[in-house]
Amino acid sequence: MESSDSSMFDVQKFWLYQTFARYYIVGRGRKRTVWRLFSIDRMEPSELNIFEDHTTYTTEECFDLLKRIHQGNRSMGGLKLISIGYGIVGFIKFKEPYYMLMITERKKIGSMLGAKVYSVSKSMMVIIPNPVVRSKLAYCSTEKRYQKLLNSVDLTKDFFFSYSYNVMRSLQDNLNRNKTDQSVYKSMFVWNEYLTRGIRKQLKNNIWTVALVYGFFKQIKLSVSGRDFDLTLIARRSRHYAGTRFLRRGVNENGKVANDVETEQVVSEDRAEGRTVQISSIVQNRGSIPVFWSQETSLLKIFNPVVIIPKQEDYKATKLHFKNLGDRYGNPIIVLDLTKTREKKPRETLLHAEYVNALGCINAERLEENRLKFLQWDLKQHSRCKAIVVLSKLKELTKLAMELNDTFHCQVTRSSPLEGSTRPYLEDVNISENANNGRCNVKIKRFQKGVLRTNCFDCLDRTNIAQYAYGLAALGYQLQTFGYLESPDIDLDDPLARHLMDIYEIMGDKLALQYGGSPAHNKLFSERRGQWKPTIEYVDIIKTFQRFVNNVYMDEQKQNGIDLFLGNPPPQKRMLVLDPVKHSKWRSTMKRSLSDSNIFVENDILAAKQLLRQESMGHNKCLVELMPEIPNYCRYTSPEFPEVVSASESMDSGNEEIDQERTTSRFLMADWYSDSVYSCEEELYNKILSFSSENGDDNCFSMFDFGRWITRGGTFYL
């Protein structure tokens, strides 16, 4: 026996044994000849007591130790094997006893730099205390309700992990020495961070736990010009402000947005061991519109009005969100907004105007090189054209963003295989510009700078289409960098484009199910496949109904389960306001939680009644909501431009010159202080103008539908 440093030992498989007084977890190291163990006290009804043996054992020594434990506990039933596990998800306590969550079956779904990536096939929840020490609290109805809520988070759906590759980070971050010292459990994409706090705190290591990422992971093999390569698409959902569609909207006070997803597209050469392999990746981001807003849900309507919290002139939360994006990805940050800019009954346009104001307020405080670049494209309006036309324009549009962000590109040379190792790039890796002296050398050729952040109204359907267009544009550049293509342009009829569309469609369906309760609406994708239009419409109706039912009836329990899993405040009984008359009164008086829905906590009802009394006395200071009946699309007016175009006027003014002016195409840096209405780099702006003129003669809508960008305090024109 010999002492061992925990950093040199990691567990991929363990055996769970039970005695009357303790659980014993015996783990095997990656070399299969080294064993470690720790025990959990079962005689404590409400506390978690873990004792780790820091000694490493050989196979014979470990077998002898288990035999002696069995003999010492024979009078109480001996040592019994309960299950075989592949990682501990964490520990949780509700009212009294602790529970241990563990993975009992896994499935390989791909590999990154030679390290295997797994999904969870089966999981198990083990009650820690022995039944003889449990009190009545362990069997009460509240405890059972919490158990049911936790079990509603299905670990076998869309959770994945790796023992040796940090799947919660992008490839660029993993190979960037400036960021590799961060704790993996502090990542915003590790969903069991809260569940693992107890064991990590007591053991001072994380060799027994696995970091679970929630989202999407898919890896396929493709070929072009007779050359094979691996395409990996990874979507990582943030655990901050996570939840379901109507219960998590907009941004919270900490700058965390709902449905925040990082999407990474990795392309790697398919080469044998010992040869240089080229790897390229590009990261994009999607998330809810980062202002305080909510949308009502009820049994009475499918399309409900949008409620915008008006007192956010300083936009502190929005500033925090984009500061976080800058810290994670650098600059430039390009905002692609796909919301509607024209509506007969304003919903999205109200939110769009508030978003534009927020971006302008942020840029007013930034230096020119750090300002946000804003790009508006009304995808709903343009989707009336043929799918190939829409996707072509969207691809050309996202190309402009990709030229600013670029892609990550590196070369990996593994001179010899690392025998018995599951960490092919973490051990003996030399990362430099021209390294050639390690077992695994990584030569970084190019970094990605900044990120493209895409949003639509729900950040579900339209966003996924735009992300596919961006991924297709990036794939052409990635393959050209490898020398596989002479030109970065990949035709939409190319088999590569079809395969990429399939994988992005699968990703969109998965993310939409997680957040919205139904697969994504993919009319453009279905049309590209040549499906019959009535069939497409029928499928969309079914998806809409499925999403509506889930949002109204199932999302509350789903949200409570997510909150419980993530360690958010314990869920409370809530009530859904269904009476439209009473509902209208509540909306004018209820002090809402920021970016929340119309599902109210029971304890807030008394506060609402108090607000009603204050209103009758003329002292109501509650939040005033922007209602759709307001004709102006923006809360701010400008002394330089006092006139305001109403909703009806914005649809058709009858003046061709004015209409032409209002739909001018441009790529905007949202800058309140710019001397020019068109605030952007001259070279890039010229590209936009030339691109718009080239596509202005078809029968579709104009490339961009912007409002006017006015100086600070100005009006957003539609």
XYZ file of C-alpha atoms in Angstrom:
718
model
C 0.000 0.000 0.000
C 1.151 3.525 -0.724
C -0.174 7.021 -0.326
C -1.363 8.729 -3.470
C -2.120 12.205 -4.621
C -5.778 12.571 -5.643
C -4.783 14.471 -8.753
C -3.096 11.321 -10.084
C -6.178 9.143 -9.547
C -9.593 9.368 -11.127
C -12.525 6.985 -10.979
C -14.445 5.758 -13.989
C -16.073 2.770 -12.354
C -16.917 1.935 -8.760
C -18.751 -0.649 -6.685
C -21.285 0.337 -4.021
C -21.333 -1.945 -0.961
C -23.549 -1.774 2.087
C -23.260 -2.795 5.718
C -25.682 -2.060 8.524
C -23.819 1.092 9.544
C -22.048 2.277 6.391
C -21.914 2.467 2.624
C -18.557 1.628 1.068
C -17.704 2.939 -2.384
C -14.733 1.192 -3.946
C -13.364 2.854 -7.072
C -10.954 1.595 -9.683
C -8.387 3.918 -11.210
C -7.910 4.379 -14.906
C -4.948 1.971 -14.931
C -7.272 -0.786 -13.615
C -4.722 -1.912 -11.029
C -5.139 0.839 -8.454
C -8.079 1.056 -6.037
C -9.382 3.654 -3.572
C -12.431 3.797 -1.315
C -14.497 6.015 0.940
C -17.383 5.326 3.301
C -20.623 7.105 4.236
C -22.149 6.949 7.721
C -25.652 5.443 7.700
C -26.386 5.949 11.403
C -26.780 9.717 11.127
C -30.402 10.523 10.136
C -29.923 14.070 8.805
C -26.217 14.773 8.306
C -23.783 13.740 5.567
C -20.604 12.248 7.021
C -18.057 10.998 4.481
C -14.732 9.381 5.359
C -12.124 8.883 2.653
C -9.254 6.418 2.807
C -6.304 8.179 1.162
C -4.431 4.914 0.678
C -4.248 3.263 -2.734
C -4.615 -0.506 -2.905
C -3.644 -3.148 -5.382
C -6.321 -5.554 -6.587
C -5.294 -8.229 -4.063
C -5.131 -5.742 -1.199
C -8.549 -4.322 -2.048
C -10.101 -7.793 -2.171
C -8.549 -8.637 1.212
C -9.864 -5.391 2.727
C -13.429 -6.076 1.573
C -13.200 -9.600 2.940
C -12.190 -8.302 6.374
C -15.034 -5.748 6.344
C -17.483 -8.533 5.534
C -16.214 -10.715 8.370
C -16.337 -7.843 10.842
C -20.002 -7.138 10.009
C -21.218 -10.726 9.640
C -23.399 -10.528 12.750
C -25.321 -7.589 11.190
C -25.699 -9.075 7.724
C -22.190 -8.646 6.371
C -21.108 -6.719 3.280
C -23.550 -6.651 0.372
C -23.033 -5.400 -3.185
C -25.771 -2.890 -4.051
C -24.823 -1.633 -7.503
C -22.051 -0.817 -9.946
C -21.669 2.859 -10.726
C -19.895 5.041 -13.276
C -19.959 8.344 -11.431
C -21.606 10.144 -8.530
C -23.970 12.914 -9.595
C -24.197 14.330 -6.085
C -26.034 14.368 -2.758
C -29.241 16.166 -1.810
C -31.345 16.621 1.306
C -35.023 17.595 1.487
C -36.608 17.450 4.962
C -34.376 14.982 6.790
C -32.382 12.201 5.049
C -29.658 12.626 2.456
C -29.877 10.932 -0.933
C -27.063 9.956 -3.263
C -27.560 10.172 -7.033
C -25.326 7.924 -9.125
C -24.954 6.788 -12.717
C -25.419 3.043 -13.112
C -25.273 2.778 -16.926
C -23.582 4.936 -19.547
C -23.338 5.072 -23.323
C -20.505 6.412 -25.457
C -21.748 9.134 -27.789
C -18.483 10.469 -29.178
C -14.956 11.571 -28.375
C -13.019 14.814 -28.150
C -9.248 14.771 -28.693
C -9.325 11.037 -28.060
C -11.260 11.345 -24.778
C -14.602 9.537 -24.670
C -17.856 11.426 -24.106
C -20.788 9.584 -22.509
C -24.492 10.042 -21.994
C -26.410 8.732 -18.983
C -28.346 5.556 -19.776
C -29.551 4.782 -16.260
C -29.355 6.459 -12.868
C -30.171 5.531 -9.291
C -31.141 7.383 -6.103
C -29.928 5.812 -2.847
C -31.247 6.848 0.593
C -28.274 7.256 2.927
C -29.617 6.701 6.503
C -30.472 3.226 7.720
C -34.262 2.734 8.142
C -33.841 2.166 11.884
C -32.658 5.759 12.441
C -35.108 7.558 10.169
C -37.872 9.603 11.750
C -41.384 10.263 10.477
C -40.078 13.202 8.434
C -38.405 10.764 6.059
C -41.817 9.345 5.135
C -43.989 12.468 5.160
C -45.933 13.659 2.129
C -43.650 16.674 1.628
C -40.600 14.413 1.414
C -42.339 12.230 -1.156
C -43.336 15.299 -3.162
C -39.723 16.468 -3.275
C -38.608 13.007 -4.358
C -41.125 13.087 -7.178
C -39.972 16.553 -8.261
C -36.337 15.495 -8.325
C -37.179 12.389 -10.338
C -38.871 14.622 -12.922
C -35.362 15.727 -13.972
C -34.537 12.779 -16.220
C -30.765 12.326 -16.310
C -31.081 9.935 -19.241
C -32.306 12.733 -21.512
C -29.722 15.118 -22.953
C -27.175 15.002 -20.097
C -23.600 14.118 -21.048
C -20.156 14.026 -19.450
C -16.549 12.986 -19.908
C -13.954 11.791 -17.409
C -10.989 13.393 -19.127
C -12.229 16.128 -21.463
C -13.887 19.238 -20.045
C -17.062 19.175 -22.134
C -18.377 22.160 -20.192
C -15.747 24.328 -21.939
C -15.144 25.088 -25.568
C -12.144 23.630 -27.376
C -10.478 27.031 -27.427
C -10.881 27.452 -23.672
C -9.558 23.943 -23.028
C -6.408 24.641 -25.002
C -5.999 28.189 -23.726
C -3.529 28.160 -20.852
C -4.986 31.367 -19.453
C -8.304 29.651 -18.703
C -7.425 26.054 -17.842
C -6.913 26.805 -14.140
C -10.611 27.441 -13.532
C -12.573 24.903 -11.499
C -14.762 22.863 -13.814
C -17.642 22.902 -11.324
C -17.736 26.705 -11.340
C -18.693 26.614 -14.990
C -22.146 27.937 -15.786
C -22.789 24.797 -17.837
C -22.277 22.204 -15.040
C -25.772 21.409 -13.843
C -24.858 19.289 -10.798
C -22.596 21.923 -9.235
C -24.973 22.317 -6.280
C -25.423 18.575 -5.804
C -21.660 17.955 -5.605
C -20.831 20.732 -3.143
C -21.127 18.500 -0.074
C -18.831 15.705 -1.225
C -16.322 18.078 -2.812
C -16.140 20.113 0.383
C -15.579 17.098 2.606
C -13.187 15.164 0.372
C -11.329 18.230 -0.999
C -11.324 16.631 -4.484
C -13.685 15.718 -7.302
C -12.340 12.331 -8.377
C -15.560 10.523 -7.440
C -18.035 12.854 -9.116
C -18.812 13.626 -12.746
C -19.672 17.073 -14.089
C -22.934 16.842 -16.030
C -23.652 19.146 -18.949
C -27.226 19.571 -20.168
C -28.048 20.295 -23.780
C -27.025 18.425 -26.897
C -24.046 16.416 -28.155
C -23.851 14.807 -31.594
C -20.863 13.562 -33.556
C -20.961 12.289 -37.138
C -18.464 11.412 -39.854
C -18.633 13.246 -43.161
C -16.495 13.359 -46.266
C -15.693 15.904 -48.955
C -13.479 15.423 -51.990
C -12.665 11.912 -50.807
C -11.423 13.107 -47.385
C -13.113 12.117 -44.135
C -13.596 14.375 -41.141
C -15.545 14.381 -37.862
C -18.218 16.976 -37.249
C -19.256 17.540 -33.634
C -22.104 19.803 -32.569
C -22.344 20.650 -28.863
C -25.006 22.768 -27.162
C -24.474 23.682 -23.515
C -27.389 25.117 -21.546
C -26.596 27.479 -18.706
C -27.704 26.505 -15.213
C -28.175 30.164 -14.297
C -31.778 31.325 -14.582
C -32.672 28.011 -16.177
C -36.177 26.740 -16.615
C -39.197 26.544 -18.848
C -40.509 28.916 -21.469
C -43.112 31.053 -19.675
C -41.531 30.799 -16.218
C -38.098 32.013 -17.303
C -38.078 35.026 -19.588
C -35.651 37.838 -20.247
C -32.884 38.637 -17.770
C -32.644 38.576 -13.986
C -31.010 41.166 -11.763
C -27.663 39.329 -11.941
C -27.461 39.620 -15.724
C -28.305 35.949 -16.354
C -30.722 35.335 -19.212
C -33.250 32.592 -19.783
C -32.468 29.824 -22.256
C -28.784 30.783 -22.449
C -27.128 28.223 -24.742
C -23.566 28.028 -26.022
C -23.323 26.196 -29.346
C -19.969 24.874 -30.543
C -19.241 23.365 -33.944
C -16.022 21.335 -34.038
C -14.431 19.948 -37.214
C -11.454 17.587 -36.931
C -9.491 15.525 -39.414
C -9.818 11.764 -39.306
C -6.180 10.716 -39.023
C -4.259 7.819 -37.511
C -2.220 8.025 -34.301
C 1.160 9.679 -34.631
C 0.180 12.116 -37.367
C -0.710 15.773 -37.192
C -4.438 16.393 -36.925
C -6.076 19.706 -37.723
C -8.955 20.804 -35.490
C -11.172 23.839 -35.869
C -14.071 25.107 -33.800
C -16.461 28.024 -33.750
C -18.736 29.086 -30.896
C -21.993 31.001 -31.071
C -24.485 31.973 -28.392
C -28.261 32.121 -28.114
C -30.404 33.483 -25.309
C -33.540 35.357 -24.360
C -33.746 39.101 -24.980
C -31.778 40.521 -22.028
C -34.275 43.030 -20.649
C -36.857 42.613 -17.912
C -39.973 41.216 -19.540
C -42.501 38.453 -19.186
C -45.395 36.901 -21.056
C -48.630 35.688 -19.625
C -49.793 32.092 -19.840
C -53.406 31.020 -19.458
C -55.982 28.618 -20.779
C -57.703 31.434 -22.642
C -55.065 32.395 -25.192
C -52.172 30.883 -27.090
C -50.667 34.231 -28.097
C -50.529 36.381 -24.993
C -49.413 39.999 -24.621
C -45.856 40.842 -23.651
C -45.268 42.697 -20.407
C -42.176 44.920 -20.204
C -40.977 46.223 -16.863
C -40.575 49.950 -17.579
C -38.203 51.102 -14.839
C -34.949 49.941 -16.415
C -33.553 53.084 -18.008
C -30.057 52.362 -16.734
C -30.262 48.713 -17.929
C -27.903 47.444 -15.215
C -28.884 43.813 -15.738
C -28.453 44.085 -19.521
C -25.022 45.657 -19.019
C -24.037 42.818 -16.677
C -25.114 40.278 -19.269
C -23.023 41.735 -22.076
C -20.084 42.260 -19.714
C -20.242 38.551 -18.947
C -20.314 37.751 -22.671
C -17.251 39.946 -23.168
C -15.395 38.219 -20.331
C -16.198 34.810 -21.794
C -15.643 35.448 -25.488
C -13.920 38.796 -25.896
C -14.858 41.376 -28.529
C -16.536 42.028 -30.886
C -19.947 40.896 -29.691
C -22.404 40.828 -32.587
C -26.112 40.824 -31.772
C -28.378 39.221 -34.374
C -31.996 40.054 -33.561
C -34.621 38.065 -35.503
C -37.733 39.539 -33.879
C -40.530 41.143 -35.864
C -40.277 44.827 -36.663
C -43.819 45.157 -38.042
C -46.973 43.930 -36.346
C -50.618 44.899 -36.530
C -50.962 44.225 -32.806
C -47.627 45.038 -31.144
C -46.018 42.219 -29.172
C -42.539 41.543 -30.412
C -42.089 45.090 -31.680
C -42.481 46.478 -28.164
C -39.789 44.160 -26.930
C -37.597 44.868 -29.931
C -37.725 48.620 -29.293
C -36.814 48.133 -25.624
C -33.884 45.943 -26.669
C -32.607 48.591 -29.088
C -32.783 51.223 -26.371
C -30.800 48.970 -24.039
C -28.052 48.394 -26.616
C -27.773 52.068 -27.311
C -27.527 52.877 -23.622
C -24.732 50.313 -23.241
C -22.749 51.598 -26.216
C -22.990 55.148 -24.933
C -20.673 54.121 -22.091
C -18.209 52.057 -24.134
C -15.171 52.832 -26.183
C -15.626 52.471 -29.925
C -13.652 49.217 -30.191
C -15.781 47.541 -27.481
C -19.208 48.604 -28.680
C -21.870 46.037 -29.468
C -22.629 45.492 -33.125
C -26.337 45.180 -33.755
C -27.887 43.373 -36.698
C -31.656 43.203 -37.205
C -33.320 40.813 -39.645
C -37.054 40.121 -39.509
C -37.023 36.411 -40.274
C -40.798 36.022 -39.983
C -41.367 38.576 -42.723
C -38.726 37.140 -45.030
C -39.876 33.564 -44.469
C -42.725 34.207 -46.890
C -40.153 33.707 -49.635
C -38.893 30.317 -50.698
C -36.751 28.495 -48.155
C -33.678 28.436 -50.386
C -33.880 32.219 -50.832
C -34.237 32.857 -47.100
C -31.409 30.501 -46.161
C -29.147 31.940 -48.865
C -29.631 35.479 -47.614
C -29.265 34.435 -44.002
C -26.055 32.573 -44.824
C -24.570 35.589 -46.560
C -25.660 37.752 -43.661
C -24.001 35.576 -41.018
C -20.830 35.404 -43.112
C -20.280 39.065 -42.350
C -20.422 38.322 -38.641
C -18.067 35.376 -39.001
C -15.457 37.514 -40.752
C -15.283 39.623 -37.610
C -15.225 36.720 -35.134
C -13.078 34.262 -37.098
C -12.639 30.606 -36.039
C -10.334 28.679 -33.708
C -7.757 26.515 -35.510
C -4.989 24.309 -34.112
C -2.802 21.347 -35.028
C -2.392 18.407 -32.658
C 0.501 15.976 -32.984
C 0.550 12.893 -30.795
C 3.975 11.314 -31.204
C 3.110 8.228 -29.163
C -0.060 6.851 -27.607
C -0.453 7.373 -23.874
C -0.846 3.816 -22.655
C -3.502 3.332 -20.011
C -4.353 6.999 -20.027
C -7.724 8.548 -20.538
C -6.293 12.059 -20.739
C -4.594 12.243 -24.127
C -4.227 15.994 -24.101
C -4.067 16.843 -20.409
C -0.954 14.781 -19.716
C 2.386 15.676 -21.282
C 0.769 18.303 -23.467
C 2.854 21.164 -24.797
C 0.767 24.094 -26.032
C 2.741 26.698 -27.928
C 3.149 28.353 -31.277
C 5.826 25.978 -32.562
C 6.206 23.102 -30.143
C 7.644 19.786 -31.167
C 8.947 18.057 -28.075
C 6.115 16.456 -26.131
C 4.102 13.285 -26.424
C 1.170 15.483 -27.428
C 1.940 18.830 -29.041
C -0.678 21.465 -29.792
C 0.160 24.269 -32.169
C -2.448 27.027 -32.119
C -2.792 28.759 -35.472
C -5.721 31.101 -34.890
C -8.144 32.178 -32.128
C -11.808 33.091 -32.311
C -12.445 36.668 -31.221
C -15.820 37.622 -29.830
C -19.087 35.822 -30.496
C -22.349 36.031 -32.430
C -25.336 36.242 -30.072
C -28.632 35.328 -31.746
C -32.148 35.725 -30.441
C -35.693 35.693 -31.677
C -38.797 36.120 -29.541
C -38.772 32.731 -27.806
C -35.191 31.864 -28.741
C -36.413 28.558 -30.145
C -37.372 28.212 -33.793
C -36.011 31.190 -35.737
C -32.823 31.216 -33.678
C -32.055 27.638 -34.642
C -32.425 28.438 -38.351
C -30.013 31.357 -38.034
C -27.549 29.213 -36.108
C -27.633 26.658 -38.911
C -26.890 29.366 -41.475
C -23.978 30.569 -39.363
C -22.737 26.994 -38.934
C -22.881 26.395 -42.687
C -20.901 29.555 -43.386
C -18.363 28.543 -40.732
C -18.071 24.985 -42.066
C -16.944 26.294 -45.433
C -14.173 28.334 -43.813
C -13.153 25.427 -41.577
C -12.827 23.009 -44.494
C -11.013 25.587 -46.585
C -8.513 26.012 -43.727
C -7.911 22.249 -43.783
C -7.301 22.408 -47.538
C -10.394 20.341 -48.292
C -12.157 23.093 -50.251
C -10.862 25.755 -52.593
C -13.710 28.143 -51.771
C -15.479 28.618 -48.412
C -18.877 28.746 -50.102
C -20.937 25.581 -49.654
C -24.015 25.410 -51.850
C -27.304 24.759 -50.082
C -27.898 21.775 -52.372
C -24.552 20.252 -51.415
C -24.798 16.992 -49.387
C -22.695 18.672 -46.682
C -25.361 21.353 -46.275
C -28.083 18.698 -46.053
C -26.209 16.691 -43.396
C -25.498 19.837 -41.402
C -29.154 20.869 -41.641
C -30.204 17.489 -40.260
C -27.961 17.749 -37.218
C -28.975 21.344 -36.487
C -32.623 20.356 -36.798
C -32.137 17.559 -34.261
C -30.393 20.005 -31.931
C -33.208 22.522 -32.344
C -35.824 19.895 -31.489
C -33.939 18.837 -28.362
C -33.472 22.382 -27.072
C -37.074 23.291 -27.882
C -38.357 20.265 -25.960
C -36.221 21.213 -22.965
C -37.368 24.826 -22.897
C -40.678 25.006 -24.757
C -42.186 21.543 -24.370
C -42.392 20.581 -28.053
C -40.064 20.081 -31.019
C -39.042 23.209 -32.882
C -41.031 24.634 -35.795
C -38.885 23.839 -38.817
C -40.928 24.990 -41.802
C -37.884 26.108 -43.757
C -36.061 22.841 -43.158
C -39.119 20.797 -44.112
C -39.598 22.839 -47.267
C -35.950 22.259 -48.220
C -36.607 18.525 -48.063
C -39.518 18.912 -50.448
C -42.238 17.929 -48.000
C -45.844 18.610 -48.944
C -46.970 22.027 -47.664
C -50.256 20.828 -46.042
C -48.246 18.203 -44.177
C -45.853 20.865 -42.905
C -48.757 23.024 -41.732
C -50.416 20.078 -39.996
C -47.229 19.135 -38.150
C -46.776 22.762 -37.044
C -50.305 22.858 -35.642
C -49.614 19.695 -33.643
C -46.376 21.178 -32.296
C -48.119 24.418 -31.344
C -50.831 22.539 -29.460
C -48.255 20.303 -27.757
C -46.257 23.342 -26.674
C -49.379 25.102 -25.398
C -50.469 22.103 -23.308
C -47.011 21.684 -21.820
C -46.684 25.386 -21.006
C -50.054 25.553 -19.253
C -50.270 22.192 -17.481
C -46.774 20.740 -17.035
C -44.235 23.532 -16.872
C -44.889 24.384 -13.233
C -43.846 20.955 -11.988
C -41.005 20.837 -14.475
C -39.744 24.214 -13.265
C -39.941 23.129 -9.635
C -37.923 20.011 -10.420
C -35.247 22.048 -12.189
C -35.073 24.508 -9.280
C -34.706 21.638 -6.838
C -31.955 20.006 -8.896
C -30.037 23.276 -9.263
C -30.345 24.242 -5.607
C -32.646 27.208 -6.129
C -35.083 28.184 -3.338
C -37.525 25.361 -2.502
C -40.599 25.354 -4.767
C -43.857 26.561 -3.258
C -47.454 25.877 -4.098
C -48.535 28.273 -6.831
C -51.842 29.216 -8.345
C -52.710 30.057 -11.941
C -54.968 33.038 -12.514
C -57.546 32.063 -15.136
C -60.368 34.573 -14.711
C -59.744 37.263 -17.382
C -61.536 39.992 -15.406
C -59.681 39.331 -12.185
C -56.544 38.712 -14.184
C -56.684 42.237 -15.640
C -56.942 43.736 -12.151
C -54.042 41.656 -10.874
C -51.829 42.750 -13.766
C -52.254 46.430 -12.922
C -51.405 45.938 -9.240
C -49.203 42.894 -8.791
C -45.552 43.689 -8.180
C -43.976 41.079 -10.405
C -40.727 39.297 -9.920
C -38.355 40.371 -12.657
C -38.754 38.416 -15.900
C -41.327 36.121 -14.304
C -44.651 34.873 -15.639
C -48.175 35.286 -14.299
C -47.872 32.330 -11.949
C -47.985 33.850 -8.493
C -46.757 32.550 -5.180
C -49.599 32.325 -2.677
C -47.740 34.520 -0.193
C -47.820 37.383 -2.682
C -51.619 37.610 -2.740
C -51.753 39.592 0.493
C -49.160 41.970 -0.906
C -51.316 42.449 -3.989
C -54.335 43.317 -1.881
C -52.227 45.855 -0.027
C -51.223 47.397 -3.356
C -54.884 47.668 -4.332
C -55.604 49.589 -1.157
C -52.634 51.871 -1.843
C -53.930 52.526 -5.351
C -57.290 53.620 -4.007
C -55.460 56.056 -1.752
C -53.435 57.418 -4.654
C -50.107 56.053 -3.398
C -49.572 53.172 -5.779
C -45.899 52.915 -6.679
C -45.992 49.472 -8.253
C -44.477 48.736 -11.628
C -46.415 50.109 -14.591
C -46.651 47.775 -17.563
C -46.317 48.688 -21.205
C -49.532 47.520 -22.803
C -49.879 46.641 -26.498
C -52.419 49.423 -27.023
C -49.661 52.040 -26.755
C -49.078 53.188 -30.365
C -45.454 54.240 -29.889
C -42.819 51.545 -30.226
C -40.388 53.164 -27.837
C -40.657 54.851 -24.487
C -38.123 57.545 -25.391
C -38.589 60.579 -27.616
C -35.986 62.865 -29.074
C -36.075 66.649 -29.225
C -34.290 66.474 -32.590
C -36.925 64.145 -34.036
C -40.187 64.906 -32.235
C -42.456 63.076 -34.654
C -43.432 59.477 -33.827
C -44.602 56.947 -36.376
C -47.544 54.942 -35.035
C -48.146 51.258 -35.580
C -50.680 51.820 -38.340
C -48.466 54.337 -40.127
C -45.462 52.067 -39.922
C -47.159 49.379 -41.957
C -47.867 51.506 -45.017
C -47.368 55.233 -45.205
C -48.383 55.569 -48.832
C -45.177 57.410 -49.598
C -42.671 55.253 -51.461
C -39.731 57.493 -50.622
C -40.485 57.371 -46.917
C -41.054 53.590 -47.013
C -37.786 53.164 -48.870
C -36.000 55.209 -46.227
C -37.467 53.181 -43.390
C -36.281 49.863 -44.789
C -32.724 50.906 -45.520
C -30.300 48.004 -45.070
C -27.453 48.452 -42.651
C -25.228 46.685 -40.156
C -25.395 48.747 -36.992
C -23.096 49.392 -34.101
C -25.736 50.409 -31.582
C -24.130 53.741 -30.710
C -26.148 56.605 -29.260
C -23.379 59.142 -29.827
C -22.509 58.344 -33.422
C -22.444 61.309 -35.787
C -23.855 59.105 -38.511
C -27.250 57.431 -38.504
C -25.474 54.425 -40.025
C -22.940 53.644 -37.328
C -20.541 50.889 -38.421
C -17.142 50.202 -39.909
C -16.877 51.688 -43.390
C -15.492 48.572 -45.071
C -18.079 46.259 -43.576
C -20.852 48.720 -44.247
C -19.908 48.870 -47.923
C -20.151 45.092 -48.070
C -23.651 45.267 -46.617
C -24.735 47.896 -49.119
C -23.362 45.964 -52.064
C -24.927 42.781 -50.769
C -28.317 44.462 -50.336
C -28.244 45.968 -53.826
C -27.397 42.607 -55.339
C -30.449 41.067 -53.722
C -32.837 43.970 -54.098
C -34.383 43.016 -57.449
C -36.068 39.796 -56.407
C -39.693 39.502 -55.343
C -38.848 39.046 -51.696
C -38.733 41.608 -48.949
C -35.772 43.870 -48.452
C -32.774 42.411 -46.701
C -33.166 44.373 -43.470
C -36.131 46.047 -41.797
C -34.654 48.541 -39.364
C -35.979 51.523 -37.568
C -33.953 54.692 -37.556
C -31.117 54.873 -35.155
C -31.364 58.212 -33.379
C -29.022 59.923 -30.908
C -29.353 59.209 -27.217
C -32.906 59.614 -26.008
C -34.147 59.239 -29.568
C -37.185 57.521 -30.967
C -37.004 54.179 -32.653
C -38.777 54.579 -35.994
C -40.585 51.779 -37.742
